């Protein structure tokens, strides 16, 4: 039994240099394809996060517009909407305003990336809207 075991151990061979090189080449090709895909996913995720923040701003705009319409004073001008304290605050820890939000827009920063946003003014029948040009 020991002889058979010793013989089987001697007859085993390792990988050849060609096989190892072939595996390394395949791994290199996979890495060359995967890394750009990962970078695209990162940029796409950042864009989607900014789009979500813009949607949140437009949603807040509509909510405040509704409150103003239902108030006793009613809608008087665009400043009656933009003057609310919760207008552009607390969009999440990842977002900051690089330039303070105004009635015409502002610059929002997400993890070091500045994005310029514009805002259309509200009218007596329609709330203002935030957009990413």
C-alpha positions as MATLAB code, in Angstrom:
seq = 'XXXXXXXXXXXXXXXXXXXXXXXXXXXXXXXXXXXXXXXXXXXXXXXXXXXXXXXXXXXXXXXXXXXXXXXXXXXXXXXXXXXXXXXXXXXXXXXXXXXXXXXXXXXXXXXXXXXXXXXXXXXXXXXXXXXXX';
ca = [
       0.000    0.000    0.000;
       2.838    2.396    0.825;
       4.498    1.551   -2.499;
       1.349    2.409   -4.442;
       0.979    5.687   -2.611;
       4.603    6.607   -3.212;
       4.271    5.692   -6.889;
       1.108    7.797   -7.322;
       2.782   10.777   -5.675;
       5.753   10.500   -8.006;
       3.567   10.241  -11.084;
       1.657   13.448  -10.311;
       2.798   16.477  -12.187;
       2.209   20.186  -11.580;
       0.956   22.764  -14.017;
       3.153   23.565  -16.964;
       4.450   27.056  -17.536;
       2.200   27.386  -20.608;
      -0.914   26.570  -18.551;
       0.009   29.113  -15.876;
       0.659   31.805  -18.498;
      -2.669   31.017  -20.205;
      -4.544   31.456  -16.906;
      -2.752   34.750  -16.208;
      -3.599   36.045  -19.687;
      -7.267   35.135  -19.182;
      -7.316   36.868  -15.788;
      -5.744   39.953  -17.360;
      -8.406   40.047  -20.073;
     -11.187   39.694  -17.489;
      -9.696   42.505  -15.411;
      -9.382   44.755  -18.477;
     -13.086   44.245  -19.199;
     -14.355   44.455  -15.603;
     -12.570   47.615  -14.397;
     -14.127   50.011  -16.972;
     -17.558   48.501  -16.255;
     -17.052   49.218  -12.556;
     -16.046   52.814  -13.282;
     -19.159   53.285  -15.434;
     -21.299   51.934  -12.585;
     -19.793   54.439  -10.162;
     -20.519   57.389  -12.460;
     -24.019   56.080  -13.152;
     -24.718   55.678   -9.426;
     -23.609   59.273   -8.784;
     -25.871   60.533  -11.576;
     -28.822   58.566  -10.211;
     -28.232   59.969   -6.716;
     -28.231   63.524   -8.077;
     -31.402   62.780  -10.061;
     -33.019   61.529   -6.848;
     -32.036   64.765   -5.064;
     -33.524   66.829   -7.906;
     -36.742   64.813   -7.682;
     -36.782   65.398   -3.915;
     -36.415   69.164   -4.432;
     -39.261   69.198   -6.965;
     -41.406   67.148   -4.590;
     -40.730   69.595   -1.753;
     -41.554   72.438   -4.107;
     -44.936   70.872   -4.897;
     -45.664   70.204   -1.207;
     -44.840   73.763   -0.156;
     -46.797   75.118   -3.124;
     -49.839   73.165   -1.912;
     -49.406   74.489    1.633;
     -49.173   78.049    0.324;
     -52.306   77.622   -1.805;
     -54.244   76.260    1.180;
     -53.034   78.940    3.567;
     -55.168   81.943    4.425;
     -52.843   84.292    2.499;
     -52.798   82.083   -0.600;
     -50.281   82.332   -3.395;
     -49.003   85.840   -3.934;
     -45.709   85.347   -5.754;
     -42.811   82.915   -6.106;
     -41.220   84.201   -2.888;
     -44.187   82.855   -0.922;
     -42.963   79.377   -1.920;
     -39.190   79.826   -1.727;
     -39.350   81.535    1.667;
     -40.128   78.336    3.601;
     -37.444   77.044    5.963;
     -37.586   73.395    4.801;
     -37.274   74.365    1.163;
     -33.783   73.053    0.396;
     -32.452   71.810    3.729;
     -31.427   68.300    4.743;
     -31.147   66.428    1.460;
     -29.001   63.823    3.191;
     -25.494   63.635    4.567;
     -23.905   63.167    1.123;
     -25.345   66.390   -0.320;
     -24.298   69.945    0.403;
     -25.064   73.205   -1.314;
     -21.854   74.576   -2.809;
     -23.733   77.767   -3.627;
     -26.831   78.509   -1.571;
     -30.078   77.614   -3.276;
     -31.955   80.558   -4.707;
     -35.163   81.168   -6.599;
     -33.343   80.417   -9.861;
     -31.330   77.372   -8.785;
     -28.082   76.500   -7.114;
     -25.075   74.221   -7.132;
     -25.324   70.975   -5.216;
     -22.264   68.899   -4.268;
     -22.317   65.132   -3.996;
     -19.082   63.628   -2.653;
     -16.922   66.293   -4.258;
     -18.827   66.547   -7.554;
     -20.570   69.874   -8.199;
     -23.829   69.786  -10.139;
     -25.545   72.983  -11.246;
     -29.339   72.929  -10.900;
     -31.837   75.398  -12.273;
     -35.310   76.175  -11.043;
     -38.348   77.417  -12.875;
     -40.426   79.847  -10.857;
     -43.812   78.846   -9.532;
     -46.922   80.510  -10.868;
     -50.415   80.880   -9.455;
     -51.395   77.532  -10.995;
     -48.193   75.515  -11.019;
     -45.327   74.873   -8.594;
     -41.769   75.648   -9.567;
     -39.595   72.807  -10.766;
     -35.968   71.877  -10.216;
     -34.065   70.498  -13.195;
     -30.578   69.362  -13.997;
     -29.611   70.945  -17.337;
];
